Amino acid sequence: MDMAKKSKIKFTFDFSLFNVFALISIFLVVFDAFILKGKIMPFIISPTVKDFSFSSPLSYIKIIFHILGAQTSAPGIYLWFFAIIFTLQEGTEFEQIYGTVFLAIMTLLSSIFSGVLSACLLETPISTALPIVFLLQFLAVFGNLKKNTVTASSIIILCCICAFDVIITKNPVILAVDAAGGLCGSLISFFAVPNKKPKATKKAPAKTQTRATYHDGDDDDDTTVIGTFNL
């Protein structure tokens, strides 16, 4: 009896949207913390009512890229770490549903909207991917609403994210900005056409062959094949 072959574990990197997003964010935060000693973070935090300027290109850069940064304080690092883990865990699933391009557009809208709200409402900058965390969780909730259902788990997770945001930042306005950014990006999911899983194709039944035979009438069972045809 032959022994079953052992299955080999193969490592693959699919370069999904949030894998790349997480790698860029981790590189910037670590490189800035240990090499540049805080010289990058001022460029990837959201603008505030104190420093936003319509004539400054830096303000617009901050509006777009603040989701890549992290606050240098200990609570801020915890929030950034949580956001990176959440996006890695949930992002791939929604990328398969909505596609990379459409999810990238939703991510960009969430970043821009939260950055604009930060420039209008906040005196303390935000610099984590919390708007993207809210985006993914709202997508989960809206996906259930499309099926006319609301799951308790999705509501509990959303409440836990809100509680964690308030506990760390100690500012309900920051929570409102993060949640509004995620909500803005997720709303266009109602106009998206989710990717459908390919249906399994049924195999056609195998064709049988029937032989036509001719008996010569003798007592022995000799058979002469005169042709074949397919049904």
Coordinates of C-alpha atoms in Angstrom, one line a residue:
M1 CA 0.0 0.0 0.0
D2 CA 1.5 3.4 -1.1
M3 CA 1.9 6.0 1.6
A4 CA -0.1 9.2 1.0
K5 CA 2.0 12.1 -0.2
K6 CA 2.5 14.9 2.4
S7 CA 1.0 18.2 1.3
K8 CA 3.5 21.0 1.0
I9 CA 2.9 24.5 2.5
K10 CA 3.5 27.2 0.0
F11 CA 3.9 30.9 1.0
T12 CA 2.2 33.4 -1.3
F13 CA 2.0 37.1 -1.2
D14 CA -1.1 38.3 -3.2
F15 CA -0.2 42.1 -3.1
S16 CA -3.7 43.0 -2.0
L17 CA -4.6 46.6 -1.4
F18 CA -4.5 46.5 2.4
N19 CA -1.3 44.3 2.5
V20 CA 0.5 47.0 0.6
F21 CA -1.2 49.7 2.7
A22 CA -0.1 48.1 5.9
L23 CA 3.5 47.5 4.7
I24 CA 3.8 51.2 3.7
S25 CA 2.4 52.4 7.0
I26 CA 4.6 50.1 9.0
F27 CA 7.7 51.1 7.1
L28 CA 7.0 54.8 7.5
V29 CA 6.2 54.6 11.2
V30 CA 9.2 52.3 12.1
F31 CA 11.7 54.2 9.9
D32 CA 10.6 57.5 11.3
A33 CA 10.7 56.3 14.9
F34 CA 14.2 54.7 14.8
I35 CA 16.0 56.5 12.0
L36 CA 14.6 59.9 11.3
K37 CA 13.4 60.6 14.8
G38 CA 10.0 62.1 14.0
K39 CA 10.8 64.0 10.7
I40 CA 8.1 62.1 8.6
M41 CA 5.1 62.2 11.0
P42 CA 4.4 65.9 10.6
F43 CA 3.7 65.3 6.9
I44 CA 1.3 62.4 7.5
I45 CA -1.0 63.8 10.2
S46 CA -4.3 65.4 9.4
P47 CA -4.5 69.2 9.2
T48 CA -6.3 71.1 12.0
V49 CA -8.1 74.4 12.3
K50 CA -4.8 75.9 13.6
D51 CA -2.5 75.0 10.7
F52 CA -4.7 74.4 7.6
S53 CA -4.1 76.8 4.8
F54 CA -5.8 76.9 1.4
S55 CA -2.5 78.1 -0.2
S56 CA -0.3 75.4 1.3
P57 CA 0.2 72.2 -0.7
L58 CA 1.2 70.5 2.5
S59 CA -2.3 70.8 3.9
Y60 CA -3.7 68.9 1.0
I61 CA -1.0 66.2 1.3
K62 CA -2.0 65.8 4.9
I63 CA -5.7 65.4 4.0
I64 CA -4.9 62.4 1.8
F65 CA -2.1 60.6 3.6
H66 CA -2.8 61.1 7.2
I67 CA -4.2 57.5 7.4
L68 CA -0.7 56.2 6.9
G69 CA 0.7 57.8 10.1
A70 CA 0.7 57.2 13.8
Q71 CA 0.8 59.3 16.9
T72 CA 4.1 59.0 18.8
S73 CA 2.5 58.7 22.2
A74 CA 1.8 55.3 23.7
P75 CA -2.0 55.4 23.3
G76 CA -1.7 56.6 19.7
I77 CA 0.6 53.7 18.9
Y78 CA -2.0 51.3 20.3
L79 CA -4.7 52.8 18.1
W80 CA -2.4 52.6 15.0
F81 CA -1.5 49.0 15.8
F82 CA -5.2 48.0 16.2
A83 CA -6.1 49.7 12.9
I84 CA -3.4 47.9 11.0
I85 CA -4.4 44.5 12.3
F86 CA -8.1 45.2 11.6
T87 CA -7.5 46.3 8.0
L88 CA -5.3 43.3 7.3
Q89 CA -7.9 40.9 8.8
E90 CA -11.0 42.3 7.1
G91 CA -9.6 44.1 4.0
T92 CA -8.9 41.1 1.8
E93 CA -12.5 39.8 2.1
F94 CA -14.0 43.0 0.9
E95 CA -11.4 43.4 -1.8
Q96 CA -12.7 40.1 -3.2
I97 CA -16.2 41.3 -3.0
Y98 CA -15.9 44.8 -4.5
G99 CA -12.6 44.6 -6.4
T100 CA -9.3 46.4 -5.8
V101 CA -10.1 49.6 -7.7
F102 CA -13.5 50.2 -6.2
L103 CA -12.2 49.6 -2.7
A104 CA -9.3 51.9 -3.3
I105 CA -11.7 54.6 -4.3
M106 CA -13.7 54.1 -1.1
T107 CA -10.5 54.2 0.9
L108 CA -9.4 57.5 -0.8
L109 CA -12.8 59.1 -0.1
S110 CA -12.7 58.1 3.5
S111 CA -9.3 59.6 3.9
I112 CA -10.2 62.8 2.2
F113 CA -13.5 63.3 4.0
S114 CA -12.0 62.6 7.5
G115 CA -9.0 64.9 6.6
V116 CA -11.4 67.8 5.6
L117 CA -13.4 67.3 8.7
S118 CA -10.2 67.4 10.8
A119 CA -9.2 70.7 9.2
C120 CA -12.7 72.1 10.0
L121 CA -13.3 70.8 13.5
L122 CA -10.2 69.5 15.3
E123 CA -7.5 71.2 17.1
T124 CA -5.7 67.9 17.6
P125 CA -4.5 66.1 14.5
I126 CA -5.5 62.5 13.7
S127 CA -3.0 60.1 12.1
T128 CA -4.2 56.6 12.0
A129 CA -6.2 54.3 9.7
L130 CA -9.3 54.5 12.0
P131 CA -11.5 55.9 9.1
I132 CA -10.6 52.8 7.1
V133 CA -11.5 50.6 10.1
F134 CA -14.9 52.3 10.2
L135 CA -15.2 52.0 6.4
L136 CA -14.7 48.2 6.5
Q137 CA -17.1 47.8 9.4
F138 CA -19.8 49.9 7.7
L139 CA -19.3 47.7 4.6
A140 CA -20.1 44.7 6.7
V141 CA -23.2 46.3 8.1
F142 CA -24.4 47.5 4.8
G143 CA -23.7 44.1 3.2
N144 CA -26.1 42.6 5.7
L145 CA -28.7 45.3 5.1
K146 CA -28.7 44.5 1.4
K147 CA -29.8 41.0 2.5
N148 CA -32.5 42.6 4.8
T149 CA -30.7 41.3 7.9
V150 CA -28.7 43.0 10.8
T151 CA -26.3 40.7 12.7
A152 CA -25.7 41.3 16.3
S153 CA -22.0 40.6 15.9
S154 CA -21.5 43.5 13.4
I155 CA -23.2 45.9 15.7
I156 CA -21.2 44.8 18.7
I157 CA -17.9 45.1 16.8
L158 CA -18.9 48.6 15.7
C159 CA -19.7 49.6 19.2
C160 CA -16.4 48.2 20.4
I161 CA -14.5 50.2 17.8
C162 CA -16.2 53.4 18.9
A163 CA -15.5 52.7 22.6
F164 CA -11.8 51.9 21.8
D165 CA -11.5 55.1 19.8
V166 CA -13.0 57.3 22.6
I167 CA -10.9 55.6 25.4
I168 CA -7.6 56.1 23.5
T169 CA -8.2 59.6 22.1
K170 CA -10.5 60.9 25.0
N171 CA -12.2 63.1 22.4
P172 CA -15.7 62.2 21.0
V173 CA -15.2 64.7 18.2
I174 CA -12.3 62.6 16.9
L175 CA -14.6 59.6 17.0
A176 CA -17.2 61.5 15.0
V177 CA -14.6 62.5 12.4
D178 CA -13.2 58.9 12.0
A179 CA -16.7 57.4 11.8
A180 CA -17.9 60.1 9.3
G181 CA -14.9 59.4 7.1
G182 CA -15.6 55.7 7.1
L183 CA -19.3 56.3 6.5
C184 CA -18.7 58.6 3.5
G185 CA -16.5 56.1 1.8
S186 CA -18.8 53.1 2.5
L187 CA -22.0 54.8 1.1
I188 CA -20.9 54.3 -2.5
S189 CA -20.9 50.6 -1.9
F190 CA -24.7 50.8 -2.7
F191 CA -23.7 51.7 -6.2
A192 CA -21.1 48.9 -6.5
V193 CA -21.8 45.6 -8.2
P194 CA -20.2 42.9 -6.0
N195 CA -18.1 40.3 -7.8
K196 CA -20.0 37.1 -8.2
K197 CA -18.3 33.8 -7.5
P198 CA -18.0 31.7 -10.6
K199 CA -20.5 28.9 -10.7
A200 CA -19.2 25.4 -10.8
T201 CA -19.6 23.9 -14.3
K202 CA -21.2 20.6 -14.6
K203 CA -19.3 17.9 -16.4
A204 CA -21.0 16.5 -19.5
P205 CA -21.8 12.8 -19.1
A206 CA -19.3 10.5 -20.7
K207 CA -20.3 9.2 -24.1
T208 CA -20.8 5.4 -24.3
Q209 CA -19.8 3.3 -27.2
T210 CA -21.9 0.5 -28.5
R211 CA -20.6 -2.2 -30.7
A212 CA -22.7 -3.6 -33.5
T213 CA -22.1 -7.3 -33.9
Y214 CA -22.9 -10.0 -36.4
H215 CA -23.4 -13.6 -35.6
D216 CA -22.7 -16.2 -38.3
G217 CA -25.2 -18.6 -36.9
D218 CA -22.7 -21.3 -35.8
D219 CA -23.0 -23.0 -32.4
D220 CA -19.8 -21.4 -31.2
D221 CA -19.9 -17.9 -29.9
D222 CA -17.5 -16.3 -32.4
T223 CA -18.3 -12.7 -32.8
T224 CA -17.3 -10.5 -35.8
V225 CA -17.2 -6.7 -35.1
I226 CA -18.3 -4.8 -38.2
G227 CA -18.2 -1.2 -36.8
T228 CA -18.7 1.2 -33.9
F229 CA -20.8 4.2 -33.4
N230 CA -21.2 6.8 -30.6
L231 CA -24.5 7.6 -28.9

